[in-house]
Short mmCIF file of C-alpha atoms in Angstrom, two decimals:
data_model
loop_
_atom_site.label_atom_id
_atom_site.label_comp_id
_atom_site.label_asym_id
_atom_site.label_seq_id
_atom_site.Cartn_x
_atom_site.Cartn_y
_atom_site.Cartn_z
CA ARG A 1 -1.72 18.73 -0.15
CA LYS A 2 -1.46 14.93 -0.22
CA GLU A 3 2.02 13.46 0.16
CA VAL A 4 1.60 11.35 -2.97
CA GLU A 5 -0.82 12.34 -5.72
CA GLN A 6 -2.02 10.43 -8.75
CA ASP A 7 -4.65 10.98 -11.39
CA PRO A 8 -7.43 8.58 -10.32
CA GLY A 9 -8.51 7.89 -13.91
CA PRO A 10 -10.02 5.69 -15.08
CA PHE A 11 -7.95 5.31 -18.19
CA ASN A 12 -9.80 3.39 -20.87
CA VAL A 13 -7.50 2.23 -23.67
CA PRO A 14 -7.67 -0.33 -26.49
CA GLU A 15 -5.39 -3.33 -26.58
CA GLY A 16 -2.01 -2.44 -27.99
CA ALA A 17 -2.11 1.16 -26.84
CA THR A 18 0.63 2.91 -24.90
CA VAL A 19 -0.50 4.48 -21.63
CA ALA A 20 1.37 6.67 -19.16
CA PHE A 21 0.69 7.27 -15.47
CA ASN A 22 2.12 10.13 -13.49
CA CYS A 23 2.67 10.61 -9.81
CA THR A 24 3.95 13.56 -7.78
CA TYR A 25 5.27 13.53 -4.24
CA SER A 26 5.53 16.47 -1.89
CA ASN A 27 8.29 15.52 0.54
CA SER A 28 11.86 15.99 -0.64
CA ALA A 29 12.95 13.51 2.06
CA SER A 30 11.45 10.75 -0.05
CA GLN A 31 14.09 8.13 -0.64
CA SER A 32 12.79 5.21 -2.64
CA PHE A 33 9.97 4.78 -5.09
CA PHE A 34 7.87 1.95 -6.43
CA TRP A 35 4.93 1.12 -8.64
CA TYR A 36 2.45 -1.46 -7.38
CA ARG A 37 -0.41 -3.15 -9.15
CA GLN A 38 -3.67 -3.96 -7.38
CA ASP A 39 -6.33 -6.20 -8.88
CA CYS A 40 -9.93 -5.88 -7.76
CA ARG A 41 -10.43 -7.06 -4.16
CA LYS A 42 -6.81 -8.24 -3.89
CA GLU A 43 -3.72 -7.01 -2.09
CA PRO A 44 -1.25 -4.72 -3.91
CA LYS A 45 1.75 -6.42 -5.46
CA LEU A 46 5.05 -4.87 -6.44
CA LEU A 47 5.28 -4.14 -10.15
CA MET A 48 8.68 -2.48 -10.21
CA SER A 49 11.03 -0.26 -8.28
CA VAL A 50 11.88 3.15 -9.73
CA TYR A 51 15.52 4.10 -10.02
CA SER A 52 17.01 7.54 -10.61
CA SER A 53 18.38 6.50 -13.98
CA GLY A 54 15.05 5.08 -15.10
CA ASN A 55 14.42 1.40 -15.57
CA GLU A 56 12.57 -0.94 -17.85
CA ASP A 57 11.01 -4.35 -17.38
CA GLY A 58 9.56 -5.74 -20.58
CA ARG A 59 6.67 -3.51 -21.63
CA PHE A 60 6.95 -1.37 -18.50
CA THR A 61 9.21 1.66 -18.07
CA ALA A 62 9.52 3.68 -14.88
CA GLN A 63 11.17 7.06 -14.52
CA LEU A 64 12.01 9.37 -11.63
CA ASN A 65 12.62 13.08 -11.70
CA ARG A 66 13.85 14.14 -8.26
CA ALA A 67 14.09 17.82 -9.17
CA SER A 68 10.41 17.93 -10.10
CA GLN A 69 9.42 15.29 -7.51
CA TYR A 70 7.71 13.29 -10.19
CA ILE A 71 7.47 9.59 -11.05
CA SER A 72 6.06 8.01 -14.17
CA LEU A 73 5.06 4.57 -15.44
CA LEU A 74 4.74 3.79 -19.14
CA ILE A 75 3.00 0.65 -20.36
CA ARG A 76 3.54 -0.24 -24.01
CA ASP A 77 1.44 -2.63 -26.08
CA SER A 78 -1.30 -2.85 -23.44
CA LYS A 79 -2.86 -6.26 -22.79
CA LEU A 80 -6.28 -7.05 -21.41
CA SER A 81 -4.51 -8.50 -18.38
CA ASP A 82 -2.99 -5.09 -17.60
CA SER A 83 -6.40 -3.91 -16.40
CA ALA A 84 -5.89 -3.05 -12.74
CA THR A 85 -5.21 -0.15 -10.40
CA TYR A 86 -1.64 1.15 -10.40
CA LEU A 87 -0.35 2.61 -7.16
CA CYS A 88 2.57 4.97 -6.80
CA VAL A 89 4.50 4.35 -3.57
CA VAL A 90 7.08 6.46 -1.79
CA ASN A 91 9.31 5.58 1.15
CA LEU A 92 10.37 8.56 3.18
CA TYR A 93 12.49 9.12 6.23
CA THR A 94 11.86 12.13 8.44
CA GLY A 95 13.25 11.00 11.77
CA GLY A 96 11.14 7.93 11.32
CA PHE A 97 10.53 5.76 8.31
CA LYS A 98 7.22 5.19 6.59
CA THR A 99 5.70 4.06 3.32
CA ILE A 100 3.10 6.25 1.64
CA PHE A 101 0.74 5.03 -1.09
CA GLY A 102 -0.93 7.12 -3.71
CA ALA A 103 -4.65 6.60 -4.20
CA GLY A 104 -4.04 4.73 -7.46
CA THR A 105 -4.95 5.09 -11.11
CA ARG A 106 -7.44 2.66 -12.60
CA LEU A 107 -6.70 1.23 -16.02
CA PHE A 108 -9.17 -0.60 -18.24
CA VAL A 109 -7.78 -2.22 -21.38
CA LYS A 110 -10.45 -3.22 -23.85
CA ALA A 111 -10.40 -5.56 -26.84
CA ASP B 1 7.36 -20.40 2.46
CA GLY B 2 8.05 -16.89 3.72
CA GLY B 3 5.28 -14.38 3.72
CA ILE B 4 2.69 -12.38 5.57
CA THR B 5 -0.43 -14.00 6.90
CA GLN B 6 -3.54 -12.09 7.81
CA SER B 7 -6.45 -13.73 9.50
CA PRO B 8 -9.31 -14.06 9.19
CA LYS B 9 -9.97 -13.27 5.54
CA TYR B 10 -13.56 -12.23 6.29
CA LEU B 11 -14.83 -10.94 9.61
CA PHE B 12 -18.29 -9.89 10.69
CA ARG B 13 -18.92 -8.04 13.92
CA LYS B 14 -21.75 -6.25 15.62
CA GLU B 15 -21.59 -2.52 16.02
CA GLY B 16 -19.97 -1.48 19.29
CA GLN B 17 -17.72 -4.54 19.61
CA ASN B 18 -13.96 -4.38 19.55
CA VAL B 19 -12.30 -6.73 17.09
CA THR B 20 -8.66 -7.72 16.60
CA LEU B 21 -7.14 -8.48 13.20
CA SER B 22 -4.09 -10.71 13.10
CA CYS B 23 -0.95 -10.12 11.06
CA GLU B 24 2.07 -12.41 11.22
CA GLN B 25 5.21 -12.39 9.06
CA ASN B 26 8.13 -14.79 8.83
CA LEU B 27 10.22 -12.62 6.53
CA ASN B 28 12.30 -11.23 9.41
CA HIS B 29 11.23 -7.74 8.34
CA ASP B 30 11.75 -4.85 10.72
CA ALA B 31 8.86 -2.62 9.70
CA MET B 32 5.20 -3.49 9.68
CA TYR B 33 2.20 -1.43 8.60
CA TRP B 34 -1.57 -1.40 8.70
CA TYR B 35 -3.58 0.21 5.93
CA ARG B 36 -7.26 0.67 5.40
CA GLN B 37 -8.86 0.66 1.96
CA ASP B 38 -12.44 1.69 1.22
CA PRO B 39 -14.18 0.71 -2.05
CA GLY B 40 -12.72 2.58 -5.00
CA GLN B 41 -10.24 4.37 -2.78
CA GLY B 42 -6.50 4.18 -2.15
CA LEU B 43 -4.66 2.88 0.89
CA ARG B 44 -4.61 4.98 4.03
CA LEU B 45 -2.01 4.39 6.71
CA ILE B 46 -3.39 3.54 10.16
CA TYR B 47 -0.30 2.62 12.20
CA TYR B 48 3.24 1.54 11.52
CA SER B 49 6.09 0.06 13.51
CA GLN B 50 9.79 -0.05 12.79
CA ILE B 51 10.96 -2.04 15.81
CA VAL B 52 9.53 -4.18 18.56
CA ASN B 53 7.69 -2.29 21.30
CA ASP B 54 7.50 0.89 19.24
CA PHE B 55 4.86 2.13 16.82
CA GLN B 56 3.64 5.42 15.34
CA LYS B 57 0.27 6.74 14.29
CA GLY B 58 -0.47 7.06 10.62
CA ASP B 59 -2.99 9.35 9.01
CA ILE B 60 -6.16 7.71 10.37
CA ALA B 61 -5.22 6.18 13.74
CA GLU B 62 -8.31 7.32 15.64
CA GLY B 63 -10.42 4.38 16.76
CA TYR B 64 -7.61 1.87 16.25
CA SER B 65 -4.88 0.42 18.47
CA VAL B 66 -1.87 -1.81 17.82
CA SER B 67 0.87 -3.64 19.65
CA ARG B 68 4.28 -4.91 18.59
CA GLU B 69 5.44 -7.30 21.28
CA LYS B 70 7.19 -9.58 18.81
CA LYS B 71 8.97 -8.82 15.56
CA GLU B 72 6.75 -11.28 13.71
CA SER B 73 3.39 -9.98 14.89
CA PHE B 74 1.52 -6.68 14.57
CA PRO B 75 -2.15 -7.12 15.55
CA LEU B 76 -4.65 -4.33 14.92
CA THR B 77 -7.64 -3.73 17.19
CA VAL B 78 -10.60 -1.90 15.73
CA THR B 79 -12.33 -0.35 18.70
CA SER B 80 -15.91 0.76 19.16
CA ALA B 81 -14.63 4.34 18.85
CA GLN B 82 -14.01 3.80 15.13
CA LYS B 83 -17.12 5.31 13.57
CA ASN B 84 -17.05 3.55 10.22
CA PRO B 85 -15.01 0.36 10.58
CA THR B 86 -16.32 -1.58 7.58
CA ALA B 87 -13.38 -1.73 5.15
CA PHE B 88 -10.61 -3.85 3.66
CA TYR B 89 -7.62 -3.96 6.02
CA LEU B 90 -4.16 -4.67 4.67
CA CYS B 91 -1.04 -5.51 6.64
CA ALA B 92 2.40 -5.08 5.10
CA SER B 93 6.05 -5.42 6.07
CA SER B 94 9.37 -4.23 4.74
CA ILE B 95 13.07 -4.19 5.54
CA VAL B 96 14.55 -1.01 6.95
CA ALA B 97 18.30 -0.71 6.67
CA GLY B 98 20.37 2.39 7.22
CA GLY B 99 17.26 4.56 7.11
CA TYR B 100 16.27 3.20 3.70
CA GLY B 101 13.25 1.02 3.19
CA THR B 102 12.70 -1.71 0.67
CA GLU B 103 9.45 -2.49 -1.04
CA ALA B 104 6.51 -3.51 1.11
CA PHE B 105 5.04 -7.00 0.97
CA PHE B 106 1.36 -7.45 1.72
CA GLY B 107 -0.84 -10.01 3.33
CA GLN B 108 -4.05 -10.99 1.55
CA GLY B 109 -6.12 -8.64 3.64
CA THR B 110 -9.07 -8.90 6.00
CA ARG B 111 -12.51 -7.70 4.96
CA LEU B 112 -14.28 -6.42 8.05
CA THR B 113 -18.01 -5.87 7.96
CA VAL B 114 -19.75 -4.32 10.93
CA VAL B 115 -23.49 -4.86 11.09
#
């Protein structure tokens, strides 16, 4: 089983739609969680951190469920510019520290 | 400006040659990472380092080698033993404090093509 799993998509949605991405992680030693955005042929960039209480940044809402080892990202009122790959990222510490990326979910927002 | 610099952006090499990819950061970050990304795929961890003179293998270390002689630098050598080296290589760094890691910051990547 992969340490971080995401639905690869692609998700094809119209402008204005609400879309949700899910991510599960297998290691309970996971400590911190993030969502990254990656545009085609570019490096990933941090979209938002994910906090235990859930957090929101404009149209984006991230949630964490430690009991179920599950992270989500909700995008409201999708824009064409939201088209990208969204990567779920987990930091874990098991005697050593490392950062694990999910394979990403591709989103296409269409007019 | 602080950041991570990878060079070169594009690299072409003949099959069977070793090649070294550069990664330098001036963020004073403790941890550095190398990832490989193939077209349409996610990031796979090659090697990572938390402190100078120490590094650990990731999920796909075979055919690669690294060094961490300075905090700022984490070069990756793609050796001739790597069977399919053509890929997009990404270097990242992050702070590690008290066993917790912050978000990772990435360089712009190096596209390696072996012909």
